[in-house]
Short mmCIF file of C-alpha atoms in Angstrom, two decimals:
data_model
loop_
_atom_site.label_atom_id
_atom_site.label_comp_id
_atom_site.label_asym_id
_atom_site.label_seq_id
_atom_site.Cartn_x
_atom_site.Cartn_y
_atom_site.Cartn_z
CA UNK A 1 42.99 134.80 150.68
CA UNK A 2 44.84 133.75 153.79
CA UNK A 3 48.32 135.22 153.54
CA UNK A 4 49.60 133.01 156.32
CA UNK A 5 48.91 129.91 154.24
CA UNK A 6 50.76 131.37 151.24
CA UNK A 7 53.70 132.31 153.38
CA UNK A 8 53.99 128.71 154.55
CA UNK A 9 53.64 127.27 151.01
CA UNK A 10 56.36 129.44 149.41
CA UNK A 11 59.26 128.05 151.48
CA UNK A 12 57.93 124.54 150.87
CA UNK A 13 57.85 125.08 147.10
CA UNK A 14 61.32 126.66 147.14
CA UNK A 15 62.63 123.68 149.06
CA UNK A 16 61.10 121.29 146.54
CA UNK A 17 62.60 123.23 143.63
CA UNK A 18 66.02 123.21 145.28
CA UNK A 19 65.81 119.46 145.83
CA UNK A 20 64.78 118.99 142.20
CA UNK A 21 67.77 120.99 140.95
CA UNK A 22 70.12 119.04 143.21
CA UNK A 23 68.76 115.73 141.93
CA UNK A 24 68.99 116.93 138.32
CA UNK A 25 72.57 118.05 138.82
CA UNK A 26 73.48 114.74 140.43
CA UNK A 27 71.91 112.79 137.57
CA UNK A 28 73.76 114.97 135.03
CA UNK A 29 77.07 114.36 136.78
CA UNK A 30 76.30 110.64 137.00
CA UNK A 31 75.43 110.55 133.29
CA UNK A 32 78.66 112.38 132.38
CA UNK A 33 80.69 109.93 134.48
CA UNK A 34 78.93 107.04 132.77
CA UNK A 35 79.68 108.49 129.30
CA UNK A 36 83.32 108.98 130.22
CA UNK A 37 83.53 105.39 131.47
CA UNK A 38 81.93 104.08 128.29
CA UNK A 39 84.33 106.19 126.23
CA UNK A 40 87.25 104.79 128.21
CA UNK A 41 85.98 101.24 127.62
CA UNK A 42 85.67 101.97 123.91
CA UNK A 43 89.21 103.36 123.78
CA UNK A 44 90.44 100.26 125.58
CA UNK A 45 88.71 98.12 122.98
CA UNK A 46 90.51 100.07 120.24
CA UNK A 47 93.87 99.14 121.72
CA UNK A 48 93.01 95.47 122.28
CA UNK A 49 94.60 94.43 118.96
CA UNK A 50 98.23 93.83 119.90
CA UNK A 51 99.03 91.40 117.10
CA UNK A 52 97.84 90.42 113.64
CA UNK A 53 97.44 87.02 112.02
CA UNK A 54 98.88 86.64 108.52
CA UNK A 55 96.89 84.42 106.21
CA UNK A 56 100.00 82.95 104.60
CA UNK A 57 100.80 81.95 101.03
CA UNK A 58 98.42 79.03 100.91
CA UNK A 59 95.89 77.53 103.26
CA UNK A 60 96.61 74.00 102.01
CA UNK A 61 99.13 72.30 104.36
CA UNK A 62 100.16 69.97 101.55
CA UNK A 63 101.75 72.83 99.62
CA UNK A 64 103.56 74.42 102.57
CA UNK A 65 106.60 72.13 102.38
CA UNK A 66 106.90 72.72 98.64
CA UNK A 67 106.59 76.50 99.06
CA UNK A 68 109.16 76.44 101.85
CA UNK A 69 111.71 74.54 99.75
CA UNK A 70 111.09 76.59 96.59
CA UNK A 71 111.27 80.03 98.15
CA UNK A 72 114.16 79.08 100.40
CA UNK A 73 116.08 78.48 97.18
CA UNK A 74 114.89 81.80 95.76
CA UNK A 75 115.86 83.65 98.93
CA UNK A 76 119.31 82.06 99.08
CA UNK A 77 119.96 82.82 95.42
CA UNK A 78 118.70 86.41 95.77
CA UNK A 79 120.87 87.22 98.77
CA UNK A 80 123.92 85.40 97.40
CA UNK A 81 123.64 86.77 93.86
CA UNK A 82 123.06 90.37 94.89
CA UNK A 83 125.84 90.19 97.47
CA UNK A 84 128.25 88.94 94.80
CA UNK A 85 127.18 91.73 92.45
CA UNK A 86 127.61 94.39 95.13
CA UNK A 87 131.03 93.11 96.23
CA UNK A 88 132.28 92.73 92.65
CA UNK A 89 131.32 96.33 91.83
CA UNK A 90 132.71 97.69 95.11
CA UNK A 91 136.06 95.87 94.86
CA UNK A 92 136.70 96.40 91.14
CA UNK A 93 137.78 99.93 90.22
CA UNK A 94 136.96 99.40 86.55
CA UNK A 95 133.26 99.19 87.51
CA UNK A 96 133.22 102.49 89.40
CA UNK A 97 131.02 104.12 86.78
CA UNK A 98 127.50 105.60 87.09
CA UNK A 99 125.77 102.55 85.60
CA UNK A 100 127.41 100.11 88.01
CA UNK A 101 127.06 102.53 90.91
CA UNK A 102 123.30 102.41 90.44
CA UNK A 103 123.45 98.65 89.95
CA UNK A 104 125.18 98.29 93.33
CA UNK A 105 122.35 100.29 94.92
CA UNK A 106 119.81 98.04 93.19
CA UNK A 107 121.56 94.97 94.62
CA UNK A 108 121.33 96.43 98.13
CA UNK A 109 117.62 97.19 97.67
CA UNK A 110 116.94 93.66 96.40
CA UNK A 111 118.63 92.15 99.45
CA UNK A 112 116.75 94.44 101.81
CA UNK A 113 113.37 93.97 100.12
CA UNK A 114 113.42 90.19 100.05
CA UNK A 115 114.80 90.03 103.61
CA UNK A 116 111.92 92.18 104.86
CA UNK A 117 109.22 89.76 103.68
CA UNK A 118 110.47 86.20 103.18
CA UNK A 119 111.87 85.32 106.65
CA UNK A 120 108.49 86.04 108.25
CA UNK A 121 106.78 84.02 105.53
CA UNK A 122 109.13 81.09 106.24
CA UNK A 123 108.16 81.24 109.93
CA UNK A 124 104.55 80.61 108.99
CA UNK A 125 105.43 77.83 106.54
CA UNK A 126 107.41 75.83 109.11
CA UNK A 127 104.39 75.77 111.42
CA UNK A 128 105.42 78.33 114.06
CA UNK A 129 102.35 80.40 113.33
CA UNK A 130 101.79 83.43 111.19
CA UNK A 131 101.37 85.92 114.00
CA UNK A 132 103.05 89.31 113.89
CA UNK A 133 102.93 91.97 116.59
CA UNK A 134 101.41 95.40 116.03
CA UNK A 135 104.82 97.07 116.18
CA UNK A 136 106.34 94.35 114.01
CA UNK A 137 103.64 94.86 111.39
CA UNK A 138 104.22 98.62 111.26
CA UNK A 139 107.99 98.04 111.09
CA UNK A 140 107.56 95.67 108.15
CA UNK A 141 105.32 98.18 106.37
CA UNK A 142 107.84 100.98 106.91
CA UNK A 143 110.82 99.10 105.50
CA UNK A 144 108.93 97.41 102.68
CA UNK A 145 107.40 100.72 101.54
CA UNK A 146 110.83 102.32 101.80
CA UNK A 147 112.61 99.70 99.70
CA UNK A 148 109.86 99.28 97.10
CA UNK A 149 109.56 103.03 96.58
CA UNK A 150 113.33 103.42 96.42
CA UNK A 151 113.57 100.68 93.80
CA UNK A 152 111.01 102.41 91.59
CA UNK A 153 112.92 105.69 91.87
CA UNK A 154 116.23 103.94 91.26
CA UNK A 155 114.96 102.29 88.08
CA UNK A 156 114.00 105.77 86.86
CA UNK A 157 117.47 107.10 87.67
CA UNK A 158 119.02 104.16 85.82
CA UNK A 159 116.80 104.89 82.80
CA UNK A 160 118.00 108.49 82.84
CA UNK A 161 121.61 107.29 83.00
CA UNK A 162 121.08 105.10 79.92
CA UNK A 163 119.35 107.99 78.13
CA UNK A 164 122.31 110.31 78.71
CA UNK A 165 124.82 107.58 77.74
CA UNK A 166 123.13 106.80 74.40
CA UNK A 167 121.40 110.04 73.41
CA UNK A 168 123.93 112.56 74.76
CA UNK A 169 127.25 110.71 74.92
CA UNK A 170 129.41 113.85 74.54
CA UNK A 171 127.90 115.34 77.70
CA UNK A 172 127.81 112.09 79.70
CA UNK A 173 130.81 112.84 81.93
CA UNK A 174 129.32 116.19 82.89
CA UNK A 175 125.67 115.21 83.29
CA UNK A 176 126.50 112.00 85.17
CA UNK A 177 129.50 113.13 87.20
CA UNK A 178 130.21 111.50 90.55
CA UNK A 179 128.53 114.27 92.62
CA UNK A 180 125.43 114.04 90.42
CA UNK A 181 125.26 110.25 90.81
CA UNK A 182 125.67 110.47 94.59
CA UNK A 183 122.95 113.14 94.73
CA UNK A 184 120.59 111.01 92.65
CA UNK A 185 121.19 107.91 94.77
CA UNK A 186 120.81 109.84 98.02
CA UNK A 187 117.58 111.40 96.75
CA UNK A 188 116.25 107.93 95.91
CA UNK A 189 116.81 106.68 99.46
CA UNK A 190 115.73 109.86 101.27
CA UNK A 191 112.56 110.59 99.27
CA UNK A 192 111.34 107.03 99.67
CA UNK A 193 112.17 107.07 103.39
CA UNK A 194 110.15 110.27 103.87
CA UNK A 195 107.22 108.77 101.98
CA UNK A 196 107.35 105.61 104.07
CA UNK A 197 107.57 107.63 107.29
CA UNK A 198 104.45 109.60 106.34
CA UNK A 199 102.42 106.44 105.65
CA UNK A 200 103.63 104.70 108.80
CA UNK A 201 102.90 107.79 110.90
CA UNK A 202 99.38 107.95 109.51
CA UNK A 203 98.89 104.28 110.40
CA UNK A 204 100.06 104.87 113.99
CA UNK A 205 97.22 107.33 114.60
CA UNK A 206 94.59 104.71 113.64
CA UNK A 207 92.80 102.41 116.08
CA UNK A 208 92.28 98.72 115.34
CA UNK A 209 89.49 96.57 116.74
CA UNK A 210 87.54 93.52 115.74
CA UNK A 211 89.19 91.22 113.24
CA UNK A 212 92.99 91.01 113.18
CA UNK A 213 93.19 88.68 110.17
CA UNK A 214 95.42 90.06 107.38
CA UNK A 215 94.57 88.41 104.07
CA UNK A 216 98.17 88.33 102.86
CA UNK A 217 101.50 86.76 103.81
CA UNK A 218 102.96 90.12 104.88
CA UNK A 219 101.73 93.42 106.28
CA UNK A 220 100.73 96.02 103.72
CA UNK A 221 98.96 99.36 103.94
CA UNK A 222 95.67 98.44 102.16
CA UNK A 223 95.20 95.37 104.37
CA UNK A 224 95.62 97.36 107.59
CA UNK A 225 93.30 100.14 106.41
CA UNK A 226 90.54 97.56 105.98
CA UNK A 227 90.93 96.50 109.63
CA UNK A 228 90.91 100.01 111.10
CA UNK A 229 88.03 101.32 113.19
CA UNK A 230 89.14 104.92 112.59
CA UNK A 231 88.47 107.12 109.54
CA UNK A 232 91.06 106.36 106.85
CA UNK A 233 90.29 109.14 104.38
CA UNK A 234 93.64 110.88 104.85
CA UNK A 235 95.50 107.56 104.59
CA UNK A 236 93.74 106.75 101.31
CA UNK A 237 94.45 110.21 99.88
CA UNK A 238 98.16 109.97 100.71
CA UNK A 239 98.28 106.43 99.31
CA UNK A 240 96.81 107.60 96.00
CA UNK A 241 99.28 110.49 95.82
CA UNK A 242 102.19 108.11 96.49
CA UNK A 243 100.92 105.62 93.91
CA UNK A 244 100.64 108.32 91.28
CA UNK A 245 104.11 109.68 91.98
CA UNK A 246 106.05 106.45 92.49
CA UNK A 247 104.10 104.36 90.03
CA UNK A 248 102.61 106.46 87.24
CA UNK A 249 105.03 109.42 87.08
CA UNK A 250 108.18 107.32 87.32
CA UNK A 251 106.83 104.74 84.88
CA UNK A 252 106.04 107.45 82.32
CA UNK A 253 109.44 109.06 82.82
CA UNK A 254 111.13 105.69 82.29
CA UNK A 255 109.08 104.98 79.18
CA UNK A 256 109.85 108.42 77.73
CA UNK A 257 113.56 107.84 78.36
CA UNK A 258 113.45 104.52 76.54
CA UNK A 259 111.46 106.02 73.68
CA UNK A 260 114.33 108.44 73.07
CA UNK A 261 116.85 105.61 73.54
CA UNK A 262 115.16 103.32 71.00
CA UNK A 263 114.77 106.19 68.52
CA UNK A 264 118.47 107.00 68.90
CA UNK A 265 119.48 103.34 68.44
CA UNK A 266 117.41 103.04 65.27
CA UNK A 267 119.28 105.99 63.78
CA UNK A 268 122.59 104.15 64.11
CA UNK A 269 123.59 102.87 60.67
CA UNK A 270 125.81 99.90 61.48
CA UNK A 271 124.28 96.70 62.83
CA UNK A 272 127.18 96.27 65.24
CA UNK A 273 126.63 99.76 66.63
CA UNK A 274 122.95 99.02 67.16
CA UNK A 275 123.77 95.76 68.92
CA UNK A 276 126.26 97.39 71.28
CA UNK A 277 123.94 100.27 72.07
CA UNK A 278 121.00 98.00 72.75
CA UNK A 279 123.09 95.61 74.89
CA UNK A 280 123.92 98.45 77.29
CA UNK A 281 120.26 99.01 78.17
CA UNK A 282 118.49 95.73 77.38
CA UNK A 283 119.16 94.22 80.82
CA UNK A 284 117.73 97.27 82.56
CA UNK A 285 114.72 97.28 80.26
CA UNK A 286 114.02 93.63 81.13
CA UNK A 287 114.23 94.42 84.86
CA UNK A 288 111.93 97.46 84.47
CA UNK A 289 109.36 95.41 82.55
CA UNK A 290 109.40 92.57 85.09
CA UNK A 291 109.20 94.85 88.11
CA UNK A 292 106.51 97.24 86.89
CA UNK A 293 104.34 94.46 85.48
CA UNK A 294 104.21 92.66 88.83
CA UNK A 295 103.62 95.88 90.80
CA UNK A 296 100.78 96.96 88.51
CA UNK A 297 99.27 93.47 88.53
CA UNK A 298 99.39 93.35 92.33
CA UNK A 299 97.78 96.72 93.07
CA UNK A 300 95.65 97.76 90.09
CA UNK A 301 92.85 95.23 90.42
CA UNK A 302 89.63 94.79 92.43
CA UNK A 303 89.57 93.11 95.83
CA UNK A 304 87.82 89.88 94.84
CA UNK A 305 88.84 86.53 96.25
CA UNK A 306 90.56 85.33 93.08
CA UNK A 307 92.38 88.64 92.62
CA UNK A 308 93.63 88.44 96.21
CA UNK A 309 95.26 85.11 95.39
CA UNK A 310 96.67 86.60 92.20
CA UNK A 311 97.96 89.51 94.26
CA UNK A 312 99.89 87.05 96.41
CA UNK A 313 101.46 85.55 93.30
CA UNK A 314 102.44 88.99 92.04
CA UNK A 315 103.84 89.92 95.46
CA UNK A 316 105.99 86.79 95.42
CA UNK A 317 107.29 87.81 92.00
CA UNK A 318 108.55 91.23 93.11
CA UNK A 319 109.70 90.17 96.60
CA UNK A 320 111.32 86.82 95.72
CA UNK A 321 111.59 86.10 92.00
CA UNK A 322 112.63 89.55 90.76
CA UNK A 323 115.48 89.96 93.31
CA UNK A 324 116.67 86.49 92.28
CA UNK A 325 116.60 87.18 88.55
CA UNK A 326 118.17 90.66 88.65
CA UNK A 327 121.74 89.46 89.34
CA UNK A 328 121.39 86.78 86.66
CA UNK A 329 120.06 89.27 84.10
CA UNK A 330 122.85 91.77 84.71
CA UNK A 331 125.69 89.27 85.06
CA UNK A 332 124.78 86.94 82.19
CA UNK A 333 124.33 89.80 79.69
CA UNK A 334 127.25 91.90 80.90
CA UNK A 335 130.82 90.92 80.13
CA UNK A 336 132.27 93.53 82.52
CA UNK A 337 130.37 92.09 85.47
CA UNK A 338 131.39 88.54 84.59
CA UNK A 339 135.05 89.57 84.36
CA UNK A 340 134.84 91.37 87.68
CA UNK A 341 133.22 88.36 89.32
CA UNK A 342 136.01 86.11 88.03
CA UNK A 343 138.64 88.49 89.42
CA UNK A 344 137.05 88.87 92.84
CA UNK A 345 135.63 85.34 93.18
CA UNK A 346 137.66 83.03 90.90
CA UNK A 347 136.31 79.93 92.62
CA UNK A 348 132.71 81.01 92.04
CA UNK A 349 133.01 81.84 88.33
#
C-alpha cells in the first residue's frame, strides 16, 4: 500500500469530519433558537387575552329593559334597606348586643356583595357592552369570593349566638361577651379574605388563550378555569376544599345548632315562651334557608345548558334578591329594629 496516498487522505477526512461537526453544531444552535422563538410566540399567545366578554343575564334584547328596571329596584332597595339597618344599629345603644352586632356585619356584607356584581350587570343591560378587563375580572372574583365566604361564616356565627341565647342563657353574657363577638366577626372577615386571596393568586398563575367568552353575567372561578390553557388541578383541589369548608361544614354546624335550638324550644311548657323563643331565631333561620338553598342550587349541578341558565337565576337570588329581603325579614319581624328605625329615621318609618 502506498503510504503517501494514505497520508494525503487522512487530513482530507479529518477536514471533512470537522466541517460536518461544525455544520451539525450550527444546525443544533439554529434549532434551539427556533424552539425558543416558538416558545416565546406561544407565551405571547397566552397573554393575548386582556379582557373577557360576559354573556349577560339574557340574550334576548326584548327582556333587557325589563331586567334593568327590575334589578335596579332590587339594588336600590338592597343598598337602602341594609344601610338603614346598619345605621339604626350603630346609632342606637339599645341594639349594641351580639345579635345586632352580627346583623350589622350582615348588612355590610349584603351591600358589598350586591355592589360587586350588579353595577357591571347594569352596564351590559344598558347596551355599553359586557366586556370586563382581565384585572377587573380577577378583582371581581376576589371581592365576590370574599363577601360570599364571609356571609356563610357569619350565618354560622349568628346560629351559634342564637344557640347560646336559647340553650345556655345563664352563660350568654360570658360566652358572647364583646371581645368574643369582635373576635368572631374579625375571624369571619379575615378567614374569608385569606381564602379569596389564595384562589385569586392561583388564578393569576394561569394563562388564558382562545375563547374569552364567560357564560355568566359576572366573573366566577369555575368559568375562568374552563377558559384556561394551563393545568388547573391545583385550582380545582383548592376549590373543592373551600366548598367543603364554607359550604358543607358551616351548613352542618348551623343545622346542628338549630337542632339543639328547636329541641330546647319544644321543652318550653308555655305557648308564649315558645313563641318568644322561636321569634328570636326565626328570621335568621329564614335567611339561612334562602341563602344556602340558592348557593347549593347554583353550584351543585351539572354544566348543561339548562342548568347554566338556572345557575344564573340562582346567582341573581343570592346577589340581588337575598340582600333585598334580609332587611325586610329582620325589620318586619323584629320590634326592636322597628323602634330603632323610628327613632333614627322618623320620616322613613
